[in-house]
Tab-separated table of C-alpha atoms and ligand atoms in Angstrom:
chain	number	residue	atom	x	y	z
B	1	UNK	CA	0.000	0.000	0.000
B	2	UNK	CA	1.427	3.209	-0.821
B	3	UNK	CA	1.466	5.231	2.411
B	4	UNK	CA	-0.178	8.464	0.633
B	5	UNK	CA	-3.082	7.589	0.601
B	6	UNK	CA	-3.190	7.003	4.348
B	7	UNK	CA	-3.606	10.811	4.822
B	8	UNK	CA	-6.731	10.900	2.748
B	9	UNK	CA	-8.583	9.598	5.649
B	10	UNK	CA	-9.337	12.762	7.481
B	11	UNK	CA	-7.351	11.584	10.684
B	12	UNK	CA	-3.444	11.886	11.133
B	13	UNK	CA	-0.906	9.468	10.225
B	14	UNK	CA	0.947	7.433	12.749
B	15	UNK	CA	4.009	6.169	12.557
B	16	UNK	CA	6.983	4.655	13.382
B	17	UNK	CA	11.083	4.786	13.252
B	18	UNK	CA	13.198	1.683	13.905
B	19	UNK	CA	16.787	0.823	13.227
B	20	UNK	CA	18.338	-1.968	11.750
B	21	UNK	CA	20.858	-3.889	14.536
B	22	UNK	CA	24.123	-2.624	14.945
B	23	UNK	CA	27.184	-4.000	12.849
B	24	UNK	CA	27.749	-6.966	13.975
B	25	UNK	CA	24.515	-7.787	15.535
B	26	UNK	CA	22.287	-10.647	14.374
B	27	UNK	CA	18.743	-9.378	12.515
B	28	UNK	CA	17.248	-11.371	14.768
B	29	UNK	CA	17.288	-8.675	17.945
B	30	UNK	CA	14.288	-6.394	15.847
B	31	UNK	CA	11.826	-9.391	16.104
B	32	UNK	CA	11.294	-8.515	20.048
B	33	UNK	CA	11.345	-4.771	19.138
B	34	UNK	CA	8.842	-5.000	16.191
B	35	UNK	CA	6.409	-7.800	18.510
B	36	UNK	CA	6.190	-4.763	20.979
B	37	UNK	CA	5.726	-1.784	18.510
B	38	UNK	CA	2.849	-4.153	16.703
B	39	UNK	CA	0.642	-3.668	20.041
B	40	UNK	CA	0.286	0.194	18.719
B	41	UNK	CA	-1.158	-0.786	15.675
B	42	UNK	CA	0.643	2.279	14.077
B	43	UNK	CA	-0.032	2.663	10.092
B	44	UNK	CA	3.426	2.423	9.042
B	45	UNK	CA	7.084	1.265	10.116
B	46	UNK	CA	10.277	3.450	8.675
B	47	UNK	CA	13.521	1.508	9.020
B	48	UNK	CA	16.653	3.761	8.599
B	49	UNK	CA	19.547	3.072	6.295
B	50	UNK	CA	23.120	3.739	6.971
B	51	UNK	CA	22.102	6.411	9.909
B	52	UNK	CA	25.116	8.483	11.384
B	53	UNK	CA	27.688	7.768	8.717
B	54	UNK	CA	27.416	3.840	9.540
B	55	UNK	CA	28.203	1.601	6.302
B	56	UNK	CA	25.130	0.850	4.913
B	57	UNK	CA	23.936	-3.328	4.350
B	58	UNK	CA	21.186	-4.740	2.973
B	59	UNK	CA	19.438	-5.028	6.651
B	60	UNK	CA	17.379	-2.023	6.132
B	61	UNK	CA	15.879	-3.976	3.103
B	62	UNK	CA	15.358	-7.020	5.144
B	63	UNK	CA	13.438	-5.674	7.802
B	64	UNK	CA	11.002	-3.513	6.342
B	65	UNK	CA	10.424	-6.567	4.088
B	66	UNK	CA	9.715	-8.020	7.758
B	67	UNK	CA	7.802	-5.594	8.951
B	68	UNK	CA	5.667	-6.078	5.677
B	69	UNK	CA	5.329	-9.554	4.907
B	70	UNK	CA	5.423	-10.837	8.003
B	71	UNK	CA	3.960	-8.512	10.791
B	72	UNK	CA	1.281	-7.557	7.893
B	73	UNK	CA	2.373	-3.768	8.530
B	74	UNK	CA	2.795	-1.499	6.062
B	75	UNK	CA	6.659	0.003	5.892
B	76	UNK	CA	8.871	2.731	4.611
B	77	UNK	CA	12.205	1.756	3.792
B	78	UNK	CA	15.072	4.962	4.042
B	79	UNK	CA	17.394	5.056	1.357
B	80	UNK	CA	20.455	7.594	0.902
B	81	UNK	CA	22.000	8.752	-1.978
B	82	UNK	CA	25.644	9.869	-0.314
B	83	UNK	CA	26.611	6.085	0.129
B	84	UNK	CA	25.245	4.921	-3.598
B	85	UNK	CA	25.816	5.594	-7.125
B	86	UNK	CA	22.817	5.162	-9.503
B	87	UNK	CA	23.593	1.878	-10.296
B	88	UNK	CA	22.830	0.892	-7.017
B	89	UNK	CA	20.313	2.553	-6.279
B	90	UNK	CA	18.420	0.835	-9.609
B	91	UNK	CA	19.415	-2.833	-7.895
B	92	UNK	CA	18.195	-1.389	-4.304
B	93	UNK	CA	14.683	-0.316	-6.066
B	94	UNK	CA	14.478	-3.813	-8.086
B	95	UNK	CA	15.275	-5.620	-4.637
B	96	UNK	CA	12.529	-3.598	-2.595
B	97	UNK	CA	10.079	-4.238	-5.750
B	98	UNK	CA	10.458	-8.064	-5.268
B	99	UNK	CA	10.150	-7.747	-1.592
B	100	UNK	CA	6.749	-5.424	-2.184
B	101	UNK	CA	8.520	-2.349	-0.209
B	102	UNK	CA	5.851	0.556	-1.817
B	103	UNK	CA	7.358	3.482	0.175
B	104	UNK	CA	10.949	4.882	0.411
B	105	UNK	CA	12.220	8.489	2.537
B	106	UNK	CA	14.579	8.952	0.075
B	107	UNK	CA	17.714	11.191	1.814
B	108	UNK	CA	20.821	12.721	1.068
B	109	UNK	CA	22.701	11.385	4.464
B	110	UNK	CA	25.353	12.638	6.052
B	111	UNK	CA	29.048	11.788	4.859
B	112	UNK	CA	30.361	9.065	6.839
B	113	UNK	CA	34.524	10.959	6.885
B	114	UNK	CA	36.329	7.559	6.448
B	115	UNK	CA	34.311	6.478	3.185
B	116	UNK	CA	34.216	8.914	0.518
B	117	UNK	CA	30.777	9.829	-0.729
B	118	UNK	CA	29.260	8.733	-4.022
B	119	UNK	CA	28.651	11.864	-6.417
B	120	UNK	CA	25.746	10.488	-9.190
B	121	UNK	CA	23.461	12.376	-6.871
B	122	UNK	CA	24.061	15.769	-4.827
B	123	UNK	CA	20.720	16.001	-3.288
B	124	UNK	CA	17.722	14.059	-1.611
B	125	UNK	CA	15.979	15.909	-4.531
B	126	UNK	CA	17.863	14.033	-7.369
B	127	UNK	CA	17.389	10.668	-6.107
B	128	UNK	CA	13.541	11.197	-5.555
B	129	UNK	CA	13.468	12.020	-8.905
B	130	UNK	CA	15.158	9.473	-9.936
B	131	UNK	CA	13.042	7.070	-7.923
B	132	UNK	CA	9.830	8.386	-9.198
B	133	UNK	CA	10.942	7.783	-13.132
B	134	UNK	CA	10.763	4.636	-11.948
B	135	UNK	CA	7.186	4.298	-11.060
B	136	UNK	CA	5.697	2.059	-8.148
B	137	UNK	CA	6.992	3.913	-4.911
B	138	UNK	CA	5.774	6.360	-3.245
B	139	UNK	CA	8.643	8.656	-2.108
B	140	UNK	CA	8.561	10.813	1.007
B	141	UNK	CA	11.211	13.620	1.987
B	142	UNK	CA	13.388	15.032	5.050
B	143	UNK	CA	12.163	18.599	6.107
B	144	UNK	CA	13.933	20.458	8.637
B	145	UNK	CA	11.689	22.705	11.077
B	146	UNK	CA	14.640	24.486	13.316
B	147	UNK	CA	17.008	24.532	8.897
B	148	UNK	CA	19.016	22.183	8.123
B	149	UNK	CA	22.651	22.562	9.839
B	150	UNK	CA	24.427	23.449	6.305
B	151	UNK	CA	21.694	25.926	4.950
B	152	UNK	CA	22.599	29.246	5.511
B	153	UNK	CA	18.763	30.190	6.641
B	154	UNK	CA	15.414	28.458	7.052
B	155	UNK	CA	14.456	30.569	3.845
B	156	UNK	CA	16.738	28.954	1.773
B	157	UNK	CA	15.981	25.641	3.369
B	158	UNK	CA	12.825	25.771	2.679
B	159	UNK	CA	13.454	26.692	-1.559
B	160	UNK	CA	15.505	24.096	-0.898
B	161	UNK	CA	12.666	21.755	0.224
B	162	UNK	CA	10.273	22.940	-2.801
B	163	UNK	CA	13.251	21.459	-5.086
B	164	UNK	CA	12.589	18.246	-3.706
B	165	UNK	CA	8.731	17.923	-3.163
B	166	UNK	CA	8.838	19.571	-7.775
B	167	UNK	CA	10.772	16.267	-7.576
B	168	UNK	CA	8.086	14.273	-6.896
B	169	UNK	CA	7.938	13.956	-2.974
B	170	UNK	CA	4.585	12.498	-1.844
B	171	UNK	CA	5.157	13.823	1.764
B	172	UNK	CA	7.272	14.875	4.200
B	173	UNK	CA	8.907	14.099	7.407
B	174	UNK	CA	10.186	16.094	10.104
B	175	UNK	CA	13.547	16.007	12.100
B	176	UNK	CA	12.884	15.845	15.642
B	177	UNK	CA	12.255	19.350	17.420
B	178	UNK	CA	11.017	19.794	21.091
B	179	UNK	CA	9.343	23.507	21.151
B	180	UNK	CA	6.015	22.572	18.781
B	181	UNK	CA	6.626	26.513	17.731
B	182	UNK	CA	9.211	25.837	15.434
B	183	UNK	CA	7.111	23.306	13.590
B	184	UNK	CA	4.494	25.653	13.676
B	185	UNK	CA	6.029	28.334	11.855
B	186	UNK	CA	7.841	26.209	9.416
B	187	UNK	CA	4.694	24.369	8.927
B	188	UNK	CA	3.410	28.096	7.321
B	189	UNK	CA	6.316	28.933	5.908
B	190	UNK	CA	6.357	25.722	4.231
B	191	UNK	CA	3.072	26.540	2.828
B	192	UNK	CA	3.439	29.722	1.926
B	193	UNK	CA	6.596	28.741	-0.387
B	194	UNK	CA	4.197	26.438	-2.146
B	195	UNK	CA	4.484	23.452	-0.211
B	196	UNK	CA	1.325	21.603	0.004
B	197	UNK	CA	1.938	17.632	0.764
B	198	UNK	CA	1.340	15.941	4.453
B	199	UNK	CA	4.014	16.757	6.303
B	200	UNK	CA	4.137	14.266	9.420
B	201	UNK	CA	5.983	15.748	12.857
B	202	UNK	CA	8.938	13.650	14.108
B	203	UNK	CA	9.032	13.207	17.345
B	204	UNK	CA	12.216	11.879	19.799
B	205	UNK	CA	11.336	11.059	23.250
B	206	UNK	CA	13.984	12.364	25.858
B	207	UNK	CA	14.765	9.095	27.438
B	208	UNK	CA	18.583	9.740	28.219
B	209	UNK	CA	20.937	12.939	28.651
B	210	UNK	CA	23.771	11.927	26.501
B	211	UNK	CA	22.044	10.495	23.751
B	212	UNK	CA	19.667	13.466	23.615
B	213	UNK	CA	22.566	15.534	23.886
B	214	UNK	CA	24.271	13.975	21.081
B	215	UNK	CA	21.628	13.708	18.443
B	216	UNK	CA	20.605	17.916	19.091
B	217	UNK	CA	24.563	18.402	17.927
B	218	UNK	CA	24.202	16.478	15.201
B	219	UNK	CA	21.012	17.702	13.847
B	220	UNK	CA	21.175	21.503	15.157
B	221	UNK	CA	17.704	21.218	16.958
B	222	UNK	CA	17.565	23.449	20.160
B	223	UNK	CA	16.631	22.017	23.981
B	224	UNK	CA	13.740	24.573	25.041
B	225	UNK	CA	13.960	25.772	28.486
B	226	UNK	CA	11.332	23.496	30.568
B	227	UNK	CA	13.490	20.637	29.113
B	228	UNK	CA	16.657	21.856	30.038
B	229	UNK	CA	15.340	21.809	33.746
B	230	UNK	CA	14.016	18.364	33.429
B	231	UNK	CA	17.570	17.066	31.885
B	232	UNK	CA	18.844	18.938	34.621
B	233	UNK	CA	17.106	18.436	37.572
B	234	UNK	CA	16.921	14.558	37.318
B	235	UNK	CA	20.403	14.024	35.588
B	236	UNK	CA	21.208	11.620	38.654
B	237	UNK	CA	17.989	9.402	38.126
B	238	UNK	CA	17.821	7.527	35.122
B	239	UNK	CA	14.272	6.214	35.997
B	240	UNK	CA	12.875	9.855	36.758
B	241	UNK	CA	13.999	11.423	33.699
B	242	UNK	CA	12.463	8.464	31.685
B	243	UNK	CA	8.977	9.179	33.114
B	244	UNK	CA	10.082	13.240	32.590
B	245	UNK	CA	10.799	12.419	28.888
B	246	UNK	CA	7.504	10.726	28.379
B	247	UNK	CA	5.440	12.678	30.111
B	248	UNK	CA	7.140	15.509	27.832
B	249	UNK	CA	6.823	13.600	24.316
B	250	UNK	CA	2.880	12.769	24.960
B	251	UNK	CA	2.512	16.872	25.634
B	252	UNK	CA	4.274	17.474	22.456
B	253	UNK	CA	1.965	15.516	20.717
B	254	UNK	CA	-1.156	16.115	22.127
B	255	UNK	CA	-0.557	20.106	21.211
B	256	UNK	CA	0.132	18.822	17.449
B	257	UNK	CA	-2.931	16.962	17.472
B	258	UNK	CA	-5.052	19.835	18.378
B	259	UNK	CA	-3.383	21.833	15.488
B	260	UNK	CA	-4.425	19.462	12.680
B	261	UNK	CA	-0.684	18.151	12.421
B	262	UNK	CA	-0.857	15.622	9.277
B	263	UNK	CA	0.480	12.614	11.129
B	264	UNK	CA	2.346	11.393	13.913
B	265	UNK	CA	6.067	10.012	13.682
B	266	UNK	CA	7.845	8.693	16.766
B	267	UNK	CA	11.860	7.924	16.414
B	268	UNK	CA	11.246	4.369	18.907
B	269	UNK	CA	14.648	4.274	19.131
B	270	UNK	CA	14.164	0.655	19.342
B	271	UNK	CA	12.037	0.815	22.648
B	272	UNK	CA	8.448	-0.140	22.223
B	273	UNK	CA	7.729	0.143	26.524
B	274	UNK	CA	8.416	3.787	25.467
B	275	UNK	CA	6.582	4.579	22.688
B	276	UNK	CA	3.407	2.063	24.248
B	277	UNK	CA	3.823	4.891	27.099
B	278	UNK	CA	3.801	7.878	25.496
B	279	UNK	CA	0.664	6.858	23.663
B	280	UNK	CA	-0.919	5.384	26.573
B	281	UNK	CA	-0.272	8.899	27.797
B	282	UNK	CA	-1.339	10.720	24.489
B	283	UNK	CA	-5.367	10.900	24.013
B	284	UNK	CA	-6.130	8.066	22.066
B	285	UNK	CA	-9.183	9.484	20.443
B	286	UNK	CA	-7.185	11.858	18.716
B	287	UNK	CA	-5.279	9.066	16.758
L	301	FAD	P1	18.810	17.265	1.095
L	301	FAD	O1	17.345	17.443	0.967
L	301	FAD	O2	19.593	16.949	-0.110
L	301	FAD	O3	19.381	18.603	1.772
L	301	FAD	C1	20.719	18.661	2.263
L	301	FAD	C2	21.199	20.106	2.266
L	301	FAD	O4	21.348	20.564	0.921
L	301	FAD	C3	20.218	21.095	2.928
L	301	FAD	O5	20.987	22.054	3.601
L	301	FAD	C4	19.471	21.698	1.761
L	301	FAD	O6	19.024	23.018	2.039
L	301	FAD	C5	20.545	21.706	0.670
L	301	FAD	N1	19.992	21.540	-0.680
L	301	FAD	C6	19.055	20.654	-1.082
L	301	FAD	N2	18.823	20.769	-2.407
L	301	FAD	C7	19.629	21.746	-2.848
L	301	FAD	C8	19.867	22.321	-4.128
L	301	FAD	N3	19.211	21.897	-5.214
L	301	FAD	N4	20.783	23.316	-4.222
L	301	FAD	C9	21.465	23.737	-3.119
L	301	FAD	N5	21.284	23.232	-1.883
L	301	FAD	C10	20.389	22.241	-1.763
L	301	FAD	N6	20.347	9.813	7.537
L	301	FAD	C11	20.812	8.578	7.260
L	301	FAD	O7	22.007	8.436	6.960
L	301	FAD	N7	19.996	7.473	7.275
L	301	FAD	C12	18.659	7.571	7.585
L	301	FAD	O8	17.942	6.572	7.599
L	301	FAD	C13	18.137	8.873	7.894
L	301	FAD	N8	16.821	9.040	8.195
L	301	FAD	C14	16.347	10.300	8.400
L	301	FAD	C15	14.968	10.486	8.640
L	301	FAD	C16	14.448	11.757	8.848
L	301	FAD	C17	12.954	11.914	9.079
L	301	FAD	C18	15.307	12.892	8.823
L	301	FAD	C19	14.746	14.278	9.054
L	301	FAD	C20	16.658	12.736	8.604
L	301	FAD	C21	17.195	11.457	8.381
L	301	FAD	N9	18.557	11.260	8.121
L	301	FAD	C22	19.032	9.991	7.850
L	301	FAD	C23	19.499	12.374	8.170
L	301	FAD	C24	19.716	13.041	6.789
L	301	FAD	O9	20.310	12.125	5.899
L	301	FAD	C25	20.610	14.256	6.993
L	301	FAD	O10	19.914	15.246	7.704
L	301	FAD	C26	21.275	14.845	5.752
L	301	FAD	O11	22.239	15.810	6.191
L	301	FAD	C27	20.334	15.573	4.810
L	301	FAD	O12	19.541	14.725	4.115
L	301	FAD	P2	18.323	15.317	3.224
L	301	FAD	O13	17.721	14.161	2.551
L	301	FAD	O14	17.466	16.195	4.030
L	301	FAD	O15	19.180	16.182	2.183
C-alpha cells in the first residue's frame, strides 16, 4: 500500500522509526522490538539506512520486508544517496520491488569521513526524482523545522525543500524538534513557499541525557527551556527522567494533534515500553 493515501482519511498518520541492529549484531534482535511496537497498531514502520555515517547493508531492506510480509504492517524503507551511485540505487529499487517495499524516505545522508561519498546524486531531490521515473513507490522527503545545519537560513531551506517535493515527494517528514513553535512556523512557511503535501511531525522522546545531547549536535535542533530543567534536575535518576521524557513527548503531541498536524512520527529508538507509554499517555481518540 502506498502510504499516501493514508492521509486521505481525514485523521493523522501514525508512525513509526526503527533501526536496523548494529554491525555486527544478528537481525534477529528487531523481532522482540517490532512484537512490541505491533501492540500500537501504528499505520506504518520506517527503518533507517546507513544512519550516522554507519556503512550501509542490505538489513534495512530485510526488515522492512519483515515488517511487511510478516507482521502484515505497512513500511517505509530509508534510502540515501551519499553512500550509492545510480547503479545501485536501480538494484536497491528492483530488490525492494520483489520484496513489495511501496514506500521509500529517500535522503541525502550525512558523509560518513572515512568512506568517501558517491557523487551520481548531490541532493535528496535528485534521487527522488530518480526514484519516481521509476514508477511504483511512493517517495517521502526530510524537512527540517529548526534549517538544516548546512543551509545558511530556514528561507533557503525551505526553496531548498520545494526542489525536492517539484521532484516528486509524496510527503514529508520532520527532524525531531522539542518547542512545537518551530514546527508551527515552518509548517506556514512551508506553505506559503508552495508546499502543500502531508508533512508528518517527528518526534524523539527524551529518554537519556547523553544520547539526547548527542543527536541535538548532530542535527542543530535546540533544547527549550522546561526541558533543560528536566535534563537537569533529574540528571542523577535515570528512571525519573524516563517518566520526565515521556510525560514531555505525549505533551508534544497532544498540542500537534489539536493543530491538525498531518500525522504522527515517533523515532522508537528501538524501545516499544516507550513509545506504548507515550501513547498510553497521548489521548487516544485523537489518533
Ligand atoms: P537534502 O534534501 O539533499 O538537503 C541537504 C542540504 O542541501 C540542505 O541544507 C538543503 O538546504 C541543501 N539543498 C538541497 N537541495 C539543494 C539544491 N538543489 N541546491 C542547493 N542546496 C540544496 N540519515 C541517514 O544516513 N539514514 C537515515 O535513515 C536517515 N533518516 C532520516 C529520517 C528523517 C525523518 C530525517 C529528518 C533525517 C534522516 N537522516 C538519515 C538524516 C539526513 O540524511 C541528513 O539530515 C542529511 O544531512 C540531509 O539529508 P536530506 O535528505 O534532508 O538532504
Amino acid at each position: 500500500m502506498k502510504i499516501s493515501g493514508l492521509f486521505k482519511r481525514g485523521r493523522p498518520v501514525f508512525s513509526l522509526e526503527v533501526f536496523p541492529p548494529k554491525k555486527d549484531g544478528s537481525i534477529n534482535s528487531i523481532y522482540s522490538t517490532l512484537d512490541g511496537l505491533r501492540d500500537l497498531s501504528p499505520d506504518y514502520i520506517s527503518v533507517t539506512y546507513g544512519a550516522g555515517g554507519n556503512l550501509a547493508d542490505t538489513k534495512t531492506r530485510q526488515i522492512a520486508s519483515l515488517i511487511k510480509n510478516q507482521y502484515g504492517i505497512e513500511a517505509m524503507a530509508h534510502l540515501t544517496c551519499v553512500s550509492c551511485s545510480e547503479a545501485e540505487v536501480e538494484n536497491i529499487l528492483v530488490d525492494f520491488k520483489k520484496y513489495g517495499i511501496e514506500n521509500i524516505l529517500a535522503l541525502r545522508g550525512d558523509v560518513n569521513p572515512n568512506v568517501p561519498p558517491k557523487d551520481d546524486f548531490r541532493y535528496a531531490s535528485e534521487l527522488t526524482s530518480f526514484i519516481k521515473a521509476r514508477g511504483g513507490f511512493d517517495v517521502a522527503g526530510a524537512c527540517y523545522p529548526e534549517c538544516h545545519t548546512e543551509a545558511p537560513d530556514i528561507d533557503t531551506d525551505i526553496e531548498n525543500l520545494k526542489k525536492k517535493v517539484d521532484a516528486g515527494a509524496d510527503f514529508l517528514v520532520t527532524q525531531l524538534f522539542f518547542d512545537n513553535s518551530y514546527f508551527y512556523s515552518f509548517r506556514e512557511k512551508a506553505v506559503r513557499a508552495g508546499i502543500n503535501i502531508p508533512m508528518t511531525a517527528g518526534i524523539m522522546p527524551v529518554t537519556n541525557k547523553n544520547q539526547i545531547e548527542r543527536m541535538v549536535t548532530m542535527c542543530g535542533a535546540s533544547i527549550p527551556r522546561a526541558l533543560s530543567h528536566i535534563m537537569a534536575k533529574y540528571s542523577d535518576d535515570p528512571k525519573a527522567l524516563l517518566d520526565a521524557g515521556v510525560e514531555y513527548a505525549a505533551i508534544q503531541i497532544d498540542g500537534l494533534l489539536r493543530s491538525s498536524v498531518d500525522g504522527i512520527h515517533l523515532y522508537t529508538m528501538n524501545n516499544p515500553e516507550v513509545a506504548k507509554r507515550i501513547f498510553a499517555a497521548v489521548k487516544k481518540t485523537s489518533l
